[in-house]
Coordinates of C-alpha atoms in Angstrom, one line a residue:
Chain A
X4 CA 118.6 94.0 92.5
X5 CA 121.6 92.8 94.5
X6 CA 121.7 89.2 95.6
X7 CA 121.6 88.5 99.3
X8 CA 125.1 87.9 100.7
X9 CA 126.4 84.4 101.1
X10 CA 126.6 85.0 104.8
X11 CA 122.9 85.8 104.9
X12 CA 122.1 82.7 102.9
X13 CA 124.0 80.5 105.3
X14 CA 122.3 82.0 108.3
X15 CA 118.9 81.5 106.7
X16 CA 119.6 77.9 106.1
X17 CA 120.5 77.5 109.7
X18 CA 117.3 79.2 110.7
X19 CA 115.2 77.0 108.5
X20 CA 116.8 74.0 110.0
X21 CA 116.0 75.4 113.5
X22 CA 112.4 76.0 112.6
X23 CA 112.1 72.6 111.1
X24 CA 113.4 71.1 114.4
X25 CA 110.6 72.5 116.5
X26 CA 108.6 69.6 117.9
X27 CA 105.4 69.9 115.8
X28 CA 106.6 71.7 112.7
X29 CA 106.6 70.3 109.1
X30 CA 108.9 72.7 107.3
X31 CA 108.1 71.7 103.7
X32 CA 105.3 69.9 101.9
X33 CA 103.5 69.8 98.6
X34 CA 99.9 70.7 99.7
X35 CA 97.6 71.4 96.8
X36 CA 95.4 74.4 97.8
X37 CA 92.5 75.2 95.4
X38 CA 90.7 78.6 95.6
X39 CA 87.6 79.3 93.6
X40 CA 87.9 82.8 92.0
X41 CA 84.7 84.4 90.5
X42 CA 83.5 87.7 89.3
X43 CA 82.6 90.0 92.2
X44 CA 84.5 88.2 95.0
X45 CA 85.7 90.3 97.9
X46 CA 89.5 90.5 97.5
X47 CA 90.2 90.6 101.2
X48 CA 88.2 87.3 101.6
X49 CA 90.8 85.8 99.3
X50 CA 94.0 87.6 100.3
X51 CA 93.5 87.1 104.0
X52 CA 93.8 83.3 104.0
X53 CA 96.0 83.3 100.9
X54 CA 98.7 85.2 102.7
X55 CA 99.1 82.4 105.3
X56 CA 98.5 79.5 102.9
X57 CA 101.1 80.7 100.3
X58 CA 103.6 81.1 103.1
X59 CA 103.8 77.3 103.4
X60 CA 107.1 76.4 101.6
X61 CA 106.5 73.9 98.8
X62 CA 102.7 74.3 98.8
X63 CA 100.9 75.2 95.6
X64 CA 98.0 77.5 95.6
X65 CA 95.7 77.2 92.5
X66 CA 93.4 80.2 91.8
X67 CA 90.8 78.7 89.5
X68 CA 88.1 80.5 87.7
X69 CA 84.9 79.4 85.9
X70 CA 85.5 82.0 83.2
X71 CA 87.5 81.6 80.0
X72 CA 91.1 80.6 80.5
X73 CA 93.5 83.5 81.1
X74 CA 90.7 86.1 81.7
X75 CA 91.2 88.2 84.8
X76 CA 88.4 88.2 87.3
X77 CA 86.8 91.4 88.5
X78 CA 86.9 91.8 92.3
X79 CA 86.2 94.8 94.5
X80 CA 90.0 95.5 94.2
X81 CA 90.0 95.3 90.4
X82 CA 91.3 92.6 88.2
X83 CA 93.1 89.5 89.5
X84 CA 94.4 86.9 87.1
X85 CA 93.5 83.2 87.9
X86 CA 96.2 80.6 87.5
X87 CA 93.8 78.4 85.6
X88 CA 90.2 77.3 84.8
X89 CA 88.0 74.9 86.8
X90 CA 89.5 72.1 84.7
X91 CA 92.9 73.0 86.2
X92 CA 92.0 71.4 89.5
X93 CA 94.5 68.9 90.8
X94 CA 93.3 65.4 91.6
X95 CA 94.5 65.6 95.2
X96 CA 93.1 68.6 97.0
X97 CA 94.4 69.3 100.5
X98 CA 92.4 72.5 100.9
X99 CA 89.4 73.9 99.0
X100 CA 88.7 77.5 99.8
X101 CA 85.7 79.5 98.6
X102 CA 85.9 83.3 99.4
X103 CA 82.8 85.4 99.6
X104 CA 81.5 88.4 97.7
X105 CA 78.4 90.4 97.3
X106 CA 76.1 90.1 94.3
X107 CA 78.8 88.0 92.6
X108 CA 78.2 85.3 95.2
X109 CA 74.5 85.5 94.5
X110 CA 75.2 84.9 90.8
X111 CA 77.4 81.9 91.8
X112 CA 74.5 80.4 93.8
X113 CA 72.5 80.3 90.6
X114 CA 75.3 78.7 88.5
X115 CA 74.7 74.9 88.6
X116 CA 77.9 74.2 86.7
X117 CA 80.1 75.8 89.4
X118 CA 78.0 74.4 92.2
X119 CA 78.5 70.9 90.8
X120 CA 82.3 71.6 90.5
X121 CA 82.4 72.7 94.2
X122 CA 80.5 69.5 95.2
X123 CA 82.9 67.3 93.2
X124 CA 86.0 69.0 94.5
X125 CA 84.6 69.1 98.0
X126 CA 83.9 65.4 97.9
X127 CA 87.6 64.6 97.6
X128 CA 89.1 67.6 99.5
X129 CA 90.9 66.9 102.8
X130 CA 89.6 70.2 104.1
X131 CA 86.7 72.3 102.8
X132 CA 86.8 76.0 103.8
X133 CA 85.2 79.3 103.2
X134 CA 85.2 82.9 104.2
X135 CA 82.2 85.2 104.6
X136 CA 79.4 84.4 102.1
X137 CA 81.5 81.6 100.6
X138 CA 79.8 79.3 103.1
X139 CA 76.5 79.8 101.2
X140 CA 78.3 78.4 98.1
X141 CA 79.4 75.4 100.1
X142 CA 75.8 75.0 101.3
X143 CA 74.3 75.3 97.9
X144 CA 76.8 72.6 96.7
X145 CA 75.3 70.3 99.4
X146 CA 78.5 70.3 101.6
X147 CA 77.0 71.6 104.8
X148 CA 74.1 69.3 105.5
X149 CA 73.9 68.7 109.2
X150 CA 77.1 70.6 109.8
X151 CA 77.8 73.5 112.1
X152 CA 79.0 76.5 110.1
X153 CA 79.4 80.3 110.1
X154 CA 79.2 83.1 107.6
X155 CA 79.2 86.9 107.5
X156 CA 76.9 87.9 110.4
X157 CA 74.5 89.4 107.9
X158 CA 74.0 86.1 106.1
X159 CA 74.5 83.5 108.9
X160 CA 70.8 82.6 109.2
X161 CA 70.7 81.8 105.4
X162 CA 72.8 78.7 106.2
X163 CA 69.7 77.0 107.5
X164 CA 68.2 76.6 104.1
X165 CA 71.1 74.3 103.2
X166 CA 70.5 72.1 106.3
X167 CA 73.5 73.7 108.2
X168 CA 73.5 74.8 111.8
X169 CA 74.5 78.5 112.0
X170 CA 77.0 79.2 114.7
X171 CA 77.9 82.7 115.9
X172 CA 81.6 82.3 116.0
X173 CA 84.6 83.7 114.0
X174 CA 85.8 80.3 112.8
X175 CA 83.8 77.0 113.0
X176 CA 85.4 73.6 112.6
X177 CA 83.1 70.7 111.7
X178 CA 85.4 68.2 110.0
X179 CA 86.2 68.3 107.2
X180 CA 84.6 71.7 106.9
X181 CA 86.0 74.9 108.3
X182 CA 84.0 78.1 107.8
X183 CA 85.0 81.7 108.7
X184 CA 82.9 84.7 109.4
X185 CA 82.9 87.9 107.5
X186 CA 85.9 89.2 105.4
X187 CA 88.7 89.8 107.9
X188 CA 88.0 86.4 109.6
X189 CA 89.8 84.9 106.6
X190 CA 93.1 85.9 108.2
X191 CA 92.2 83.8 111.3
X192 CA 91.1 80.9 109.1
X193 CA 94.4 81.0 107.1
X194 CA 96.5 80.8 110.3
X195 CA 94.4 77.9 111.6
X196 CA 94.8 76.0 108.3
X197 CA 98.6 76.5 108.5
X198 CA 98.7 75.2 112.1
X199 CA 96.8 72.2 110.9
X200 CA 98.9 71.5 107.9
X201 CA 102.4 72.5 109.2
X202 CA 102.0 72.6 113.0
X203 CA 101.4 75.3 115.6
X204 CA 105.0 76.5 115.5
X205 CA 104.9 77.2 111.8
X206 CA 101.6 79.1 112.2
X207 CA 103.0 81.1 115.1
X208 CA 105.9 82.2 112.8
X209 CA 103.5 83.2 110.1
X210 CA 101.5 85.2 112.6
X211 CA 104.6 87.1 113.7
X212 CA 105.7 87.6 110.1
X213 CA 102.3 89.2 109.3
X214 CA 102.5 91.2 112.5
X215 CA 99.0 90.1 113.3
X216 CA 98.5 91.9 116.6
X217 CA 95.4 93.8 115.5
X218 CA 94.1 96.9 117.1
X219 CA 90.6 97.5 115.6
X220 CA 90.2 101.3 115.9
X221 CA 86.5 101.5 116.6
X222 CA 85.9 98.2 118.4
X223 CA 82.7 97.6 116.4
X224 CA 83.6 94.4 114.6
X225 CA 80.6 92.3 115.6
X226 CA 76.9 93.2 116.1
X227 CA 77.4 92.6 119.9
X228 CA 80.3 95.0 120.0
X229 CA 78.7 97.6 117.7
X230 CA 75.3 97.7 119.4
X231 CA 71.8 97.7 118.0
X232 CA 71.8 101.1 116.3
X233 CA 74.8 100.6 114.0
X234 CA 73.8 96.9 113.4
X235 CA 70.3 97.9 112.3
X236 CA 71.8 100.6 110.0
X237 CA 74.1 98.0 108.3
X238 CA 71.2 95.5 108.0
X239 CA 69.2 98.2 106.2
X240 CA 72.2 99.2 104.0
X241 CA 72.7 95.6 103.0
X242 CA 69.1 94.6 102.6
X243 CA 69.2 94.6 98.8
X244 CA 72.3 92.3 98.8
X245 CA 70.9 89.9 101.4
X246 CA 67.6 89.8 99.5
X247 CA 69.5 88.9 96.3
X248 CA 71.3 86.1 98.1
X249 CA 68.1 84.9 99.7
X250 CA 66.2 84.8 96.4
X251 CA 68.7 82.4 94.8
Chain B
X117 CA 71.3 87.7 88.7
X118 CA 67.9 89.0 90.0
X119 CA 67.7 92.7 90.8
X120 CA 67.1 93.6 94.4
X121 CA 63.5 94.3 95.1
X122 CA 62.2 97.8 95.1
X123 CA 61.3 97.4 98.8
X124 CA 64.9 96.7 99.6
X125 CA 66.1 99.6 97.6
X126 CA 63.8 102.0 99.4
X127 CA 64.9 100.6 102.8
X128 CA 68.5 101.0 101.7
X129 CA 68.0 104.7 100.8
X130 CA 66.4 105.2 104.2
X131 CA 69.4 103.6 105.8
X132 CA 71.9 105.7 103.8
X133 CA 70.1 108.8 104.9
X134 CA 70.2 107.6 108.5
X135 CA 74.0 107.0 108.4
X136 CA 74.5 110.3 106.7
X137 CA 72.6 112.0 109.6
X138 CA 75.1 110.7 112.2
X139 CA 76.8 113.7 113.8
X140 CA 80.3 113.3 112.3
X141 CA 79.6 111.3 109.1
X142 CA 80.2 112.4 105.5
X143 CA 78.3 110.0 103.5
X144 CA 79.6 110.7 100.0
X145 CA 82.7 112.3 98.6
X146 CA 85.1 112.3 95.7
X147 CA 88.4 111.5 97.4
X148 CA 91.2 110.6 95.0
X149 CA 93.2 107.7 96.5
X150 CA 96.5 106.8 94.7
X151 CA 98.1 103.4 95.4
X152 CA 101.5 102.5 94.0
X153 CA 101.5 99.0 92.6
X154 CA 104.9 97.3 91.8
X155 CA 106.3 93.9 91.0
X156 CA 106.6 91.8 94.2
X157 CA 104.3 93.8 96.5
X158 CA 102.6 91.9 99.2
X159 CA 98.9 91.6 98.3
X160 CA 97.7 91.8 101.8
X161 CA 99.5 95.1 102.3
X162 CA 97.5 96.4 99.5
X163 CA 94.1 94.7 100.0
X164 CA 93.9 95.4 103.8
X165 CA 93.7 99.2 103.5
X166 CA 92.0 99.0 100.0
X167 CA 89.0 97.2 101.5
X168 CA 88.3 100.2 103.7
X169 CA 89.2 103.0 101.3
X170 CA 87.1 101.5 98.5
X171 CA 84.1 101.3 100.8
X172 CA 83.9 105.1 100.8
X173 CA 81.0 105.9 98.4
X174 CA 82.1 108.2 95.6
X175 CA 85.8 107.9 96.3
X176 CA 88.1 106.8 93.5
X177 CA 91.0 104.4 94.1
X178 CA 93.8 104.5 91.5
X179 CA 96.1 101.5 91.3
X180 CA 99.1 102.9 89.4
X181 CA 102.1 101.0 88.2
X182 CA 105.5 102.0 87.0
X183 CA 105.3 99.2 84.3
X184 CA 103.9 99.3 80.8
X185 CA 100.2 100.4 80.6
X186 CA 97.8 97.5 81.0
X187 CA 100.4 95.0 82.2
X188 CA 99.4 93.1 85.3
X189 CA 101.7 93.3 88.3
X190 CA 103.1 90.2 89.9
X191 CA 102.3 90.0 93.6
X192 CA 102.7 87.2 96.2
X193 CA 99.0 86.4 95.3
X194 CA 99.6 86.4 91.6
X195 CA 98.7 88.9 88.9
X196 CA 96.8 92.1 89.8
X197 CA 95.9 94.5 87.0
X198 CA 96.7 98.2 87.7
X199 CA 94.1 100.8 86.7
X200 CA 96.8 102.9 85.1
X201 CA 100.4 104.0 84.8
X202 CA 102.3 106.5 86.9
X203 CA 101.1 109.2 84.5
X204 CA 97.5 108.4 85.4
X205 CA 97.9 110.1 88.8
X206 CA 95.2 112.7 89.4
X207 CA 96.3 116.3 90.2
X208 CA 94.5 116.3 93.5
X209 CA 95.6 113.4 95.7
X210 CA 93.8 113.0 99.0
X211 CA 95.7 109.8 100.0
X212 CA 98.9 108.3 98.7
X213 CA 99.4 104.7 99.8
X214 CA 102.6 102.7 99.3
X215 CA 102.2 99.0 100.2
X216 CA 105.2 96.9 101.2
X217 CA 106.8 93.8 99.7
X218 CA 109.9 91.7 99.9
X219 CA 112.7 91.9 97.3
X220 CA 110.3 93.8 95.1
X221 CA 110.5 96.7 97.6
X222 CA 114.3 96.5 97.5
X223 CA 114.2 96.9 93.7
X224 CA 111.9 99.9 94.1
X225 CA 114.4 101.5 96.5
X226 CA 116.9 101.5 93.6
X227 CA 114.5 102.9 91.1
X228 CA 115.1 106.7 90.9
X229 CA 112.2 107.3 88.5
X230 CA 109.7 105.8 90.9
X231 CA 111.2 107.4 94.0
X232 CA 111.0 110.8 92.2
X233 CA 107.3 110.1 91.4
X234 CA 106.6 109.2 95.0
X235 CA 108.4 112.4 96.1
X236 CA 106.3 114.5 93.7
X237 CA 103.0 113.0 94.5
X238 CA 103.8 113.0 98.2
X239 CA 104.5 116.7 97.9
X240 CA 100.9 117.4 97.0
X241 CA 99.1 114.6 98.8
X242 CA 96.8 115.5 101.6
X243 CA 97.8 112.3 103.4
X244 CA 100.9 110.2 102.7
X245 CA 100.6 106.6 104.0
X246 CA 102.3 103.2 103.9
X247 CA 102.1 99.6 105.0
X248 CA 105.0 97.5 106.1
X249 CA 108.2 98.1 104.1
X250 CA 106.3 100.7 102.1
X251 CA 107.6 103.3 104.7
X252 CA 111.1 102.6 103.4
X253 CA 110.0 103.8 100.0
X254 CA 108.5 107.0 101.5
X255 CA 111.9 107.4 103.3
X256 CA 113.9 106.9 100.2
X257 CA 111.7 109.5 98.5
X258 CA 112.7 112.0 101.2
X259 CA 109.3 112.2 102.8
X260 CA 110.2 111.0 106.3
X261 CA 113.0 113.4 107.3
X262 CA 112.5 114.3 111.0
X263 CA 109.2 112.4 111.1
X264 CA 108.1 109.6 113.5
X265 CA 107.3 106.5 111.5
X266 CA 106.8 102.7 111.7
X267 CA 107.5 99.7 109.4
X268 CA 107.5 96.0 109.6
X269 CA 109.2 95.1 112.9
X270 CA 112.1 93.5 110.9
X271 CA 112.8 96.8 109.1
X272 CA 111.8 99.5 111.5
X273 CA 115.4 100.3 112.3
X274 CA 116.2 100.9 108.7
X275 CA 114.0 104.0 108.8
X276 CA 116.9 105.9 110.6
X277 CA 118.9 106.1 107.4
X278 CA 116.2 108.3 105.9
X279 CA 116.3 110.7 108.8
X280 CA 113.1 109.2 110.3
X281 CA 112.4 108.4 114.0
X282 CA 111.4 104.7 114.3
X283 CA 108.4 104.1 116.6
X284 CA 107.4 100.7 117.8
X285 CA 103.6 101.1 117.2
X286 CA 101.1 99.6 114.9
X287 CA 100.1 102.9 113.2
X288 CA 102.1 106.1 113.6
X289 CA 100.6 109.5 112.7
X290 CA 103.0 112.4 112.0
X291 CA 101.1 114.8 109.8
X292 CA 100.7 114.5 106.9
X293 CA 102.3 111.0 107.1
X294 CA 100.6 107.9 108.5
X295 CA 102.7 104.7 108.5
X296 CA 101.5 101.2 109.5
X297 CA 103.5 98.3 110.7
X298 CA 103.8 94.9 109.0
X299 CA 101.2 93.5 106.5
X300 CA 98.0 93.1 108.6
X301 CA 98.5 96.5 110.1
X302 CA 97.2 97.9 106.8
X303 CA 93.7 96.9 107.9
X304 CA 94.0 99.2 111.0
X305 CA 95.4 101.9 108.8
X306 CA 92.6 101.7 106.3
X307 CA 90.0 102.1 109.0
X308 CA 91.8 105.1 110.5
X309 CA 92.0 106.8 107.1
X310 CA 88.2 106.3 106.6
X311 CA 87.6 107.8 110.1
X312 CA 89.6 110.8 109.1
X313 CA 88.0 111.2 105.7
X314 CA 84.4 110.3 106.5
X315 CA 84.1 110.5 110.3
X316 CA 84.3 107.9 113.0
X317 CA 80.7 106.7 112.5
X318 CA 81.5 105.7 108.9
X319 CA 84.6 103.9 109.9
X320 CA 82.8 102.1 112.7
X321 CA 80.3 100.9 110.1
X322 CA 83.1 99.6 107.8
X323 CA 84.7 97.8 110.7
X324 CA 81.4 96.0 111.4
X325 CA 80.9 95.2 107.7
X326 CA 84.4 93.7 107.6
X327 CA 83.6 91.8 110.8
X328 CA 86.9 93.0 112.2
X329 CA 86.9 91.5 115.6
X330 CA 90.1 89.5 115.2
X331 CA 91.1 86.5 117.2
X332 CA 94.8 85.8 116.4
X333 CA 95.1 82.1 116.9
X334 CA 98.7 82.0 118.3
X335 CA 98.9 85.4 119.9
X336 CA 102.4 85.8 118.5
X337 CA 101.8 88.9 116.3
X338 CA 104.7 91.1 117.7
X339 CA 108.2 90.2 118.9
X340 CA 107.2 91.1 122.4
X341 CA 104.2 88.6 122.2
X342 CA 106.2 86.0 120.4
X343 CA 109.2 86.0 122.7
X344 CA 112.9 86.0 121.9
X345 CA 113.2 82.4 120.4
X346 CA 110.6 82.8 117.7
X347 CA 111.7 86.4 117.0
X348 CA 115.3 85.3 116.5
X349 CA 114.3 82.5 114.2
X350 CA 112.3 84.9 112.0
X351 CA 115.2 87.4 112.0
X352 CA 117.4 84.6 110.7
X353 CA 114.9 83.5 108.1
X354 CA 114.5 87.0 106.9
X355 CA 118.2 88.0 107.0
X356 CA 118.7 87.8 103.2
X357 CA 115.7 90.1 102.6
X358 CA 116.7 92.6 105.2
X359 CA 120.2 92.6 103.9
X360 CA 118.8 93.2 100.4
X361 CA 116.8 96.2 101.7
X362 CA 119.7 97.5 103.7
X363 CA 122.1 97.4 100.7
X364 CA 120.0 99.7 98.6

């Protein structure tokens, strides 16, 4: 691989200086972002927000797993290797992120060791966040009591059992907790977190870099958009999963 | 983990039958989807379309790597384990997908062995697809001559060197090639591929399941939306990468 030319490097340095000079932008930092990996997580729940968070120069994203050190975690994409175990969590946590999953999340909701870890890390995290059914994990760890929160539309009502107030929105902020709706909502969450940590100008740049000008082909991304027939169908298809989550 | 109740299973079977009965839906199949993994790919380029493709019941998604068998591939998310090597490619390929990446894609553009593999598999694939700079790989493999195609907005012009006609659109179809723009456009691509393979009703269901009703926070997802200042800034920031891709 050829190195970039010196000319290009110089130009890039100029551009970095320019971006850093925008009124509200923090160009570099050392944020500690902690993501909980677990068997059966939905890869897009993880990769959506990760893409934005990892774009913050100087930030460190820890992918921590409850399993044995070094052992890859099975996701719906296949195997992803964590960067460490739960004991690899830094003392200072700027963002805790719990992605969702299917039956793997249900298993997590029955794992007292992990729930205690989430509670402990959540206690000291500056921001506590989740995507999709990840909010149920926050709830089971006792982090959502009295808070407004969202989840995948299929599981939003389950938030009540944890003392949370379910809100039908894509991203819900109730400091210090930020929850995102199903799967693809993690992309929106990631950009909001970058705006918060590095300023709106930085997040706008990340949004352009990710070319996030979506054109959902079917326009059926929420129950309201999809209509009752398709929504009922999906409720039926997902009934075993929702029942598994409910019975934890 | 508790098993879903029998009741739930029965309901799910009914729902599957209902979805399968929609006019244009093919409920199950055995599509062979082949994805090229390589060092330095952008995880979201891969996971966006994968999420939809893997939701097709019965389909098989092969994540193939040019590297040694079993060795995880380094992405911007960390390590992802391929399902096989390039020699693990099935004879029948319904979809070939090449995700993009940064300098890793530039390295790939210099790797004659992989480009020949892409050319060979592309020759027999029913659909040839890419996300982001993945279209440059298709081009270098000779698959875009005379075809309309897209890429990340930063690299769209580079398509000309491969005899392609750059189109400023999120997803461009020029049979049998379907190219998607930068990073997040892979989600739109994945849903279009599902619609094509399993029918629009199936794709609409996947879109609802992924809760794909995006709300881009900054509204800066294309150069036109972002305006000239931010666009120029990103061009400068990415100048070393674009130069690296251009010099292959």
